[in-house]
């Protein structure tokens, strides 16, 4: 009987050890991938949710995150290979290609309504009634950003140009401080910073990028050399992102709860109604919509047009010497790779 017990114990330990070895082997099989983003922004939420849900591991990836305060330093960090893939605004995405060979591989969302021109409560009624009264005023904004792009689109709508105003460069945190302390009346910001100013400083929305006729796409990106050497990993990264966006749309209550946690980690606290607005005003693209936006079968794609307009704006601001050809930096092959792989395409479609 005692011998039997020993055998049973040995069997239990053997099974347990086999399980540990199996888990260790599974963990060793995960491929590290360095993911870059900016904290507390809508298009970065899928990275956090996918980690919470364990979806990276399901495609064999192990993300290592790096966070940047804005797109320009994020792009600069690609030179040292501190990240492999990620998401950013469309303006830094173009800049990232010109300076560092960063490729745009998909769309994170349409943030045309989330980049906007805010006005202090004391000035709002006056400028709303007569937008031309903006002439001669100072607008604080983050230069060479999607917020800058939206502001200039709004100025054009009002019959003004950037020469008619003074554009003062500030980081978004500085802008929030300046408006909150009544040291600035006009500001170019993006969500969720806009909600912070609306709720805590009573600022008002004068004009969004969409109001000004500007399409402001968010970009999914990859370092050019990494993408060339690791196309399978890039496709898996895209599949995880698409699946997570599907899930967020299908599970609004839990999505808001996770957004709250993610934003708080980034130092941003906004109301639940503002979080609901994040979801309702930010169209996203599933796999088929991504491929359609990138389709060049009949010439330049829809996405080519959006980014060419942004690059033209950047040339006008002096950030670019010339407008790069969209086909040189917008690469649809990785999204097509998701579509061509039955397992990946099925994975990307989950959550709907």
Short mmCIF file of C-alpha atoms in Angstrom, two decimals:
data_model
loop_
_atom_site.label_atom_id
_atom_site.label_comp_id
_atom_site.label_asym_id
_atom_site.label_seq_id
_atom_site.Cartn_x
_atom_site.Cartn_y
_atom_site.Cartn_z
CA UNK A 1 0.00 0.00 0.00
CA UNK A 2 2.83 2.35 0.91
CA UNK A 3 4.55 1.58 -2.41
CA UNK A 4 1.34 2.37 -4.23
CA UNK A 5 1.11 5.73 -2.47
CA UNK A 6 4.67 6.56 -3.53
CA UNK A 7 3.86 5.68 -7.11
CA UNK A 8 0.73 7.85 -7.00
CA UNK A 9 2.70 10.75 -5.53
CA UNK A 10 5.36 10.34 -8.17
CA UNK A 11 2.66 10.29 -10.81
CA UNK A 12 1.08 13.48 -9.47
CA UNK A 13 4.43 15.25 -9.38
CA UNK A 14 5.25 13.99 -12.85
CA UNK A 15 1.98 15.39 -14.20
CA UNK A 16 2.51 18.68 -12.35
CA UNK A 17 6.08 18.96 -13.61
CA UNK A 18 4.97 18.17 -17.15
CA UNK A 19 2.41 20.96 -16.86
CA UNK A 20 5.05 23.42 -15.67
CA UNK A 21 7.42 22.41 -18.46
CA UNK A 22 4.57 22.77 -20.96
CA UNK A 23 3.73 26.25 -19.64
CA UNK A 24 7.38 27.28 -19.74
CA UNK A 25 7.71 25.99 -23.27
CA UNK A 26 4.56 27.88 -24.26
CA UNK A 27 5.91 31.05 -22.70
CA UNK A 28 9.25 30.59 -24.46
CA UNK A 29 7.46 30.31 -27.80
CA UNK A 30 5.96 33.79 -27.50
CA UNK A 31 7.73 36.28 -29.72
CA UNK A 32 8.53 39.66 -28.15
CA UNK A 33 7.26 42.65 -30.11
CA UNK A 34 7.88 46.26 -29.07
CA UNK A 35 4.69 48.32 -29.25
CA UNK A 36 4.72 52.13 -29.06
CA UNK A 37 1.85 54.50 -28.32
CA UNK A 38 0.81 57.62 -26.46
CA UNK A 39 -0.97 57.30 -23.11
CA UNK A 40 -4.66 57.91 -22.47
CA UNK A 41 -5.79 58.22 -26.08
CA UNK A 42 -8.66 56.34 -27.68
CA UNK A 43 -6.67 54.61 -30.39
CA UNK A 44 -4.20 53.17 -27.85
CA UNK A 45 -6.94 51.52 -25.78
CA UNK A 46 -6.87 48.28 -27.84
CA UNK A 47 -3.28 47.64 -26.75
CA UNK A 48 -4.33 47.71 -23.10
CA UNK A 49 -7.49 45.67 -23.60
CA UNK A 50 -5.70 43.00 -25.64
CA UNK A 51 -3.23 42.64 -22.77
CA UNK A 52 -6.02 42.36 -20.21
CA UNK A 53 -7.75 39.70 -22.31
CA UNK A 54 -4.62 37.71 -23.17
CA UNK A 55 -5.13 38.04 -26.92
CA UNK A 56 -1.50 38.78 -27.77
CA UNK A 57 -0.48 35.34 -26.59
CA UNK A 58 -3.17 33.72 -28.71
CA UNK A 59 -1.23 34.70 -31.83
CA UNK A 60 2.15 33.98 -30.24
CA UNK A 61 3.20 37.53 -29.40
CA UNK A 62 4.51 39.05 -26.17
CA UNK A 63 4.21 42.86 -26.28
CA UNK A 64 6.74 45.18 -24.69
CA UNK A 65 5.28 48.68 -24.49
CA UNK A 66 6.95 52.06 -24.83
CA UNK A 67 4.99 55.25 -24.21
CA UNK A 68 5.60 58.74 -25.61
CA UNK A 69 4.03 62.11 -24.80
CA UNK A 70 3.49 62.95 -28.48
CA UNK A 71 4.11 61.68 -31.98
CA UNK A 72 7.33 63.53 -32.81
CA UNK A 73 9.45 61.98 -30.01
CA UNK A 74 7.76 58.66 -30.74
CA UNK A 75 8.97 58.80 -34.35
CA UNK A 76 12.46 59.91 -33.31
CA UNK A 77 12.74 56.86 -31.04
CA UNK A 78 12.34 54.57 -34.04
CA UNK A 79 15.89 55.47 -35.09
CA UNK A 80 17.26 53.58 -32.09
CA UNK A 81 14.88 50.65 -32.74
CA UNK A 82 13.25 51.15 -29.35
CA UNK A 83 9.95 50.03 -30.86
CA UNK A 84 8.77 47.79 -33.72
CA UNK A 85 5.10 48.63 -34.29
CA UNK A 86 2.45 50.86 -32.79
CA UNK A 87 0.00 53.63 -33.48
CA UNK A 88 0.26 57.39 -33.77
CA UNK A 89 -1.36 60.43 -35.35
CA UNK A 90 -1.32 60.84 -39.11
CA UNK A 91 0.93 63.91 -39.02
CA UNK A 92 3.77 62.21 -37.09
CA UNK A 93 3.25 59.09 -39.22
CA UNK A 94 4.12 61.05 -42.36
CA UNK A 95 7.02 62.74 -40.59
CA UNK A 96 8.19 59.35 -39.35
CA UNK A 97 8.40 58.04 -42.90
CA UNK A 98 10.28 61.04 -44.28
CA UNK A 99 12.84 61.08 -41.47
CA UNK A 100 13.06 57.47 -40.34
CA UNK A 101 11.40 55.20 -42.91
CA UNK A 102 8.38 54.39 -40.73
CA UNK A 103 5.59 52.69 -42.69
CA UNK A 104 1.85 53.24 -42.24
CA UNK A 105 0.18 49.82 -42.29
CA UNK A 106 -3.42 50.59 -41.37
CA UNK A 107 -5.94 52.94 -39.79
CA UNK A 108 -6.49 53.15 -36.05
CA UNK A 109 -9.63 55.32 -36.28
CA UNK A 110 -11.13 58.43 -37.86
CA UNK A 111 -10.39 61.21 -35.38
CA UNK A 112 -11.69 64.12 -37.45
CA UNK A 113 -14.11 65.09 -34.67
CA UNK A 114 -11.54 64.54 -31.93
CA UNK A 115 -9.08 67.22 -33.11
CA UNK A 116 -10.54 70.64 -32.62
CA UNK A 117 -10.41 74.32 -31.78
CA UNK A 118 -11.60 75.24 -28.30
CA UNK A 119 -12.47 78.71 -27.04
CA UNK A 120 -12.68 79.94 -23.46
CA UNK A 121 -16.15 80.52 -22.09
CA UNK A 122 -15.61 84.30 -21.90
CA UNK A 123 -14.78 84.58 -25.63
CA UNK A 124 -17.01 81.89 -27.07
CA UNK A 125 -20.22 83.83 -27.78
CA UNK A 126 -18.32 86.63 -29.51
CA UNK A 127 -16.23 84.42 -31.77
CA UNK A 128 -19.12 82.04 -32.45
CA UNK A 129 -21.17 84.95 -33.75
CA UNK A 130 -18.25 86.34 -35.73
CA UNK A 131 -15.47 83.81 -36.43
CA UNK A 132 -13.54 86.48 -38.31
CA UNK A 133 -12.84 88.04 -34.90
CA UNK A 134 -10.19 85.33 -34.52
CA UNK A 135 -7.96 87.50 -36.70
CA UNK A 136 -5.02 88.78 -34.68
CA UNK A 137 -5.61 86.32 -31.84
CA UNK A 138 -3.14 83.81 -30.41
CA UNK A 139 -4.01 80.12 -30.62
CA UNK A 140 -1.99 77.72 -28.50
CA UNK A 141 -1.50 74.31 -30.09
CA UNK A 142 1.00 71.53 -30.62
CA UNK A 143 2.82 72.28 -33.86
CA UNK A 144 2.95 69.66 -36.62
CA UNK A 145 0.21 67.62 -35.00
CA UNK A 146 -3.26 66.51 -35.98
CA UNK A 147 -4.54 69.28 -33.68
CA UNK A 148 -2.60 71.83 -35.73
CA UNK A 149 -4.03 70.33 -38.94
CA UNK A 150 -7.58 70.61 -37.61
CA UNK A 151 -7.10 74.20 -36.44
CA UNK A 152 -5.80 75.30 -39.83
CA UNK A 153 -8.75 73.56 -41.53
CA UNK A 154 -11.07 75.52 -39.24
CA UNK A 155 -9.32 78.78 -40.01
CA UNK A 156 -9.79 78.11 -43.71
CA UNK A 157 -13.48 77.47 -43.11
CA UNK A 158 -13.71 80.88 -41.44
CA UNK A 159 -11.97 82.56 -44.37
CA UNK A 160 -8.72 83.00 -42.45
CA UNK A 161 -5.19 81.64 -42.81
CA UNK A 162 -2.49 80.93 -40.27
CA UNK A 163 -0.93 84.29 -41.23
CA UNK A 164 -4.03 85.97 -39.76
CA UNK A 165 -3.37 84.56 -36.28
CA UNK A 166 -0.44 83.75 -34.03
CA UNK A 167 0.08 80.03 -33.55
CA UNK A 168 2.00 79.36 -30.33
CA UNK A 169 3.55 75.92 -29.90
CA UNK A 170 2.84 74.12 -26.63
CA UNK A 171 2.55 70.56 -25.42
CA UNK A 172 -0.97 69.39 -24.65
CA UNK A 173 -0.40 69.42 -20.88
CA UNK A 174 0.84 73.02 -21.12
CA UNK A 175 -2.23 73.95 -23.13
CA UNK A 176 -4.55 72.51 -20.50
CA UNK A 177 -2.73 74.52 -17.84
CA UNK A 178 -2.79 77.73 -19.90
CA UNK A 179 -6.52 77.55 -20.65
CA UNK A 180 -7.43 76.46 -17.12
CA UNK A 181 -5.51 79.42 -15.63
CA UNK A 182 -7.07 81.92 -18.07
CA UNK A 183 -3.75 82.50 -19.82
CA UNK A 184 -5.07 81.35 -23.19
CA UNK A 185 -8.46 81.79 -24.84
CA UNK A 186 -8.00 79.75 -28.02
CA UNK A 187 -6.54 76.26 -28.15
CA UNK A 188 -5.97 73.44 -30.60
CA UNK A 189 -6.31 70.13 -28.76
CA UNK A 190 -7.32 66.54 -29.23
CA UNK A 191 -9.41 64.17 -27.16
CA UNK A 192 -9.41 63.38 -24.29
CA UNK A 193 -7.69 66.71 -23.50
CA UNK A 194 -10.65 68.51 -25.05
CA UNK A 195 -13.03 66.84 -22.58
CA UNK A 196 -10.80 67.84 -19.69
CA UNK A 197 -10.96 71.50 -20.75
CA UNK A 198 -14.69 71.36 -21.42
CA UNK A 199 -15.46 69.82 -18.05
CA UNK A 200 -12.89 71.54 -15.82
CA UNK A 201 -12.35 74.91 -17.52
CA UNK A 202 -15.75 75.37 -19.19
CA UNK A 203 -14.11 75.76 -22.60
CA UNK A 204 -16.35 75.41 -25.66
CA UNK A 205 -15.86 73.66 -28.98
CA UNK A 206 -15.79 76.18 -31.81
CA UNK A 207 -14.85 73.89 -34.67
CA UNK A 208 -13.67 70.30 -35.25
CA UNK A 209 -11.49 69.00 -38.02
CA UNK A 210 -14.60 67.45 -39.53
CA UNK A 211 -16.35 70.84 -39.45
CA UNK A 212 -13.40 72.25 -41.37
CA UNK A 213 -13.61 69.53 -44.00
CA UNK A 214 -10.46 67.74 -42.85
CA UNK A 215 -10.26 63.97 -42.56
CA UNK A 216 -7.90 63.14 -39.70
CA UNK A 217 -7.05 59.43 -39.77
CA UNK A 218 -5.06 57.76 -37.03
CA UNK A 219 -2.23 55.53 -38.23
CA UNK A 220 -1.08 52.01 -37.40
CA UNK A 221 2.65 51.98 -38.00
CA UNK A 222 5.75 49.80 -38.19
CA UNK A 223 9.45 50.49 -38.52
CA UNK A 224 10.29 49.87 -42.14
CA UNK A 225 13.18 47.50 -41.51
CA UNK A 226 11.29 45.56 -38.83
CA UNK A 227 8.26 45.12 -41.08
CA UNK A 228 10.41 43.91 -43.97
CA UNK A 229 12.18 41.34 -41.80
CA UNK A 230 9.15 40.26 -39.73
CA UNK A 231 6.02 40.42 -41.91
CA UNK A 232 4.28 37.61 -40.00
CA UNK A 233 4.65 39.44 -36.68
CA UNK A 234 3.31 42.65 -38.20
CA UNK A 235 0.27 40.80 -39.55
CA UNK A 236 -0.34 39.24 -36.13
CA UNK A 237 -0.09 42.67 -34.52
CA UNK A 238 -2.75 43.98 -36.90
CA UNK A 239 -5.00 40.99 -36.23
CA UNK A 240 -4.85 41.60 -32.47
CA UNK A 241 -5.70 45.27 -32.95
CA UNK A 242 -8.66 44.56 -35.23
CA UNK A 243 -10.07 41.87 -32.96
CA UNK A 244 -9.87 44.17 -29.96
CA UNK A 245 -11.66 47.00 -31.75
CA UNK A 246 -14.45 44.59 -32.70
CA UNK A 247 -14.78 43.53 -29.09
CA UNK A 248 -14.84 47.13 -27.83
CA UNK A 249 -17.72 47.96 -30.16
CA UNK A 250 -19.67 44.88 -29.09
CA UNK A 251 -19.15 45.30 -25.34
CA UNK A 252 -19.74 49.00 -24.58
CA UNK A 253 -20.23 48.70 -20.81
CA UNK A 254 -17.02 46.80 -20.18
CA UNK A 255 -15.24 48.92 -22.79
CA UNK A 256 -15.98 52.09 -20.84
CA UNK A 257 -14.81 50.47 -17.59
CA UNK A 258 -11.51 49.45 -19.20
CA UNK A 259 -11.11 52.87 -20.79
CA UNK A 260 -11.48 54.47 -17.37
CA UNK A 261 -8.66 52.33 -15.98
CA UNK A 262 -6.44 52.93 -19.00
CA UNK A 263 -6.96 56.69 -18.97
CA UNK A 264 -6.34 56.90 -15.23
CA UNK A 265 -3.03 55.10 -15.73
CA UNK A 266 -2.15 57.87 -18.18
CA UNK A 267 -3.13 60.59 -15.70
CA UNK A 268 -6.42 61.50 -17.38
CA UNK A 269 -9.78 61.53 -15.62
CA UNK A 270 -12.89 62.36 -17.63
CA UNK A 271 -16.59 61.75 -17.09
CA UNK A 272 -18.38 58.66 -18.29
CA UNK A 273 -20.33 60.78 -20.78
CA UNK A 274 -17.02 61.95 -22.27
CA UNK A 275 -15.86 58.35 -22.52
CA UNK A 276 -19.09 57.45 -24.28
CA UNK A 277 -18.40 60.31 -26.67
CA UNK A 278 -14.97 58.87 -27.42
CA UNK A 279 -16.63 55.75 -28.77
CA UNK A 280 -19.52 57.46 -30.56
CA UNK A 281 -17.42 60.04 -32.46
CA UNK A 282 -14.46 57.86 -33.47
CA UNK A 283 -15.28 55.54 -36.39
CA UNK A 284 -13.01 52.50 -36.65
CA UNK A 285 -12.30 50.12 -39.51
CA UNK A 286 -12.64 46.36 -39.61
CA UNK A 287 -10.46 44.22 -41.88
CA UNK A 288 -12.62 44.63 -44.99
CA UNK A 289 -12.94 48.37 -44.45
CA UNK A 290 -9.18 48.64 -43.98
CA UNK A 291 -8.53 46.84 -47.24
CA UNK A 292 -11.13 48.96 -49.06
CA UNK A 293 -9.56 52.20 -47.79
CA UNK A 294 -6.14 51.01 -48.99
CA UNK A 295 -7.29 49.63 -52.34
CA UNK A 296 -5.33 51.00 -55.33
CA UNK A 297 -7.02 48.87 -57.99
CA UNK A 298 -8.41 51.99 -59.68
CA UNK A 299 -5.56 54.35 -58.86
CA UNK A 300 -4.80 56.22 -55.65
CA UNK A 301 -6.63 54.80 -52.65
CA UNK A 302 -8.93 56.70 -50.32
CA UNK A 303 -6.26 56.46 -47.66
CA UNK A 304 -3.66 57.81 -50.11
CA UNK A 305 -5.82 60.89 -50.57
CA UNK A 306 -6.23 61.52 -46.84
CA UNK A 307 -2.53 61.27 -46.12
CA UNK A 308 -1.52 63.29 -49.17
CA UNK A 309 -3.67 66.17 -47.93
CA UNK A 310 -1.97 65.92 -44.54
CA UNK A 311 1.49 65.84 -46.14
CA UNK A 312 0.56 68.91 -48.19
CA UNK A 313 -0.38 70.70 -44.97
CA UNK A 314 2.97 69.71 -43.49
CA UNK A 315 4.82 71.05 -46.51
CA UNK A 316 2.96 74.33 -46.11
CA UNK A 317 3.99 74.51 -42.46
CA UNK A 318 7.64 73.93 -43.35
CA UNK A 319 7.81 70.51 -41.71
CA UNK A 320 8.41 68.81 -45.07
CA UNK A 321 10.48 69.96 -48.03
CA UNK A 322 8.23 68.04 -50.42
CA UNK A 323 5.14 65.85 -50.32
CA UNK A 324 6.08 62.15 -50.32
CA UNK A 325 4.19 59.78 -52.60
CA UNK A 326 1.61 57.96 -50.49
CA UNK A 327 2.44 54.64 -52.16
CA UNK A 328 5.97 54.90 -50.75
CA UNK A 329 4.88 54.85 -47.11
CA UNK A 330 1.35 53.41 -46.99
CA UNK A 331 1.83 49.65 -47.29
CA UNK A 332 -1.27 47.48 -47.53
CA UNK A 333 0.64 44.20 -47.80
CA UNK A 334 0.51 43.46 -44.07
CA UNK A 335 -3.25 43.96 -43.88
CA UNK A 336 -3.55 41.78 -46.99
CA UNK A 337 -1.47 39.17 -45.20
CA UNK A 338 -4.07 39.07 -42.40
CA UNK A 339 -6.79 38.53 -45.00
CA UNK A 340 -4.83 35.78 -46.78
CA UNK A 341 -4.26 33.75 -43.61
CA UNK A 342 -7.51 31.90 -42.67
CA UNK A 343 -6.54 31.65 -39.00
CA UNK A 344 -5.51 35.29 -38.69
CA UNK A 345 -8.51 36.62 -40.60
CA UNK A 346 -10.85 34.55 -38.43
CA UNK A 347 -9.05 35.78 -35.31
CA UNK A 348 -9.30 39.42 -36.48
CA UNK A 349 -13.04 39.02 -37.09
CA UNK A 350 -13.78 37.73 -33.59
CA UNK A 351 -15.56 39.94 -31.12
CA UNK A 352 -18.22 41.27 -33.47
#
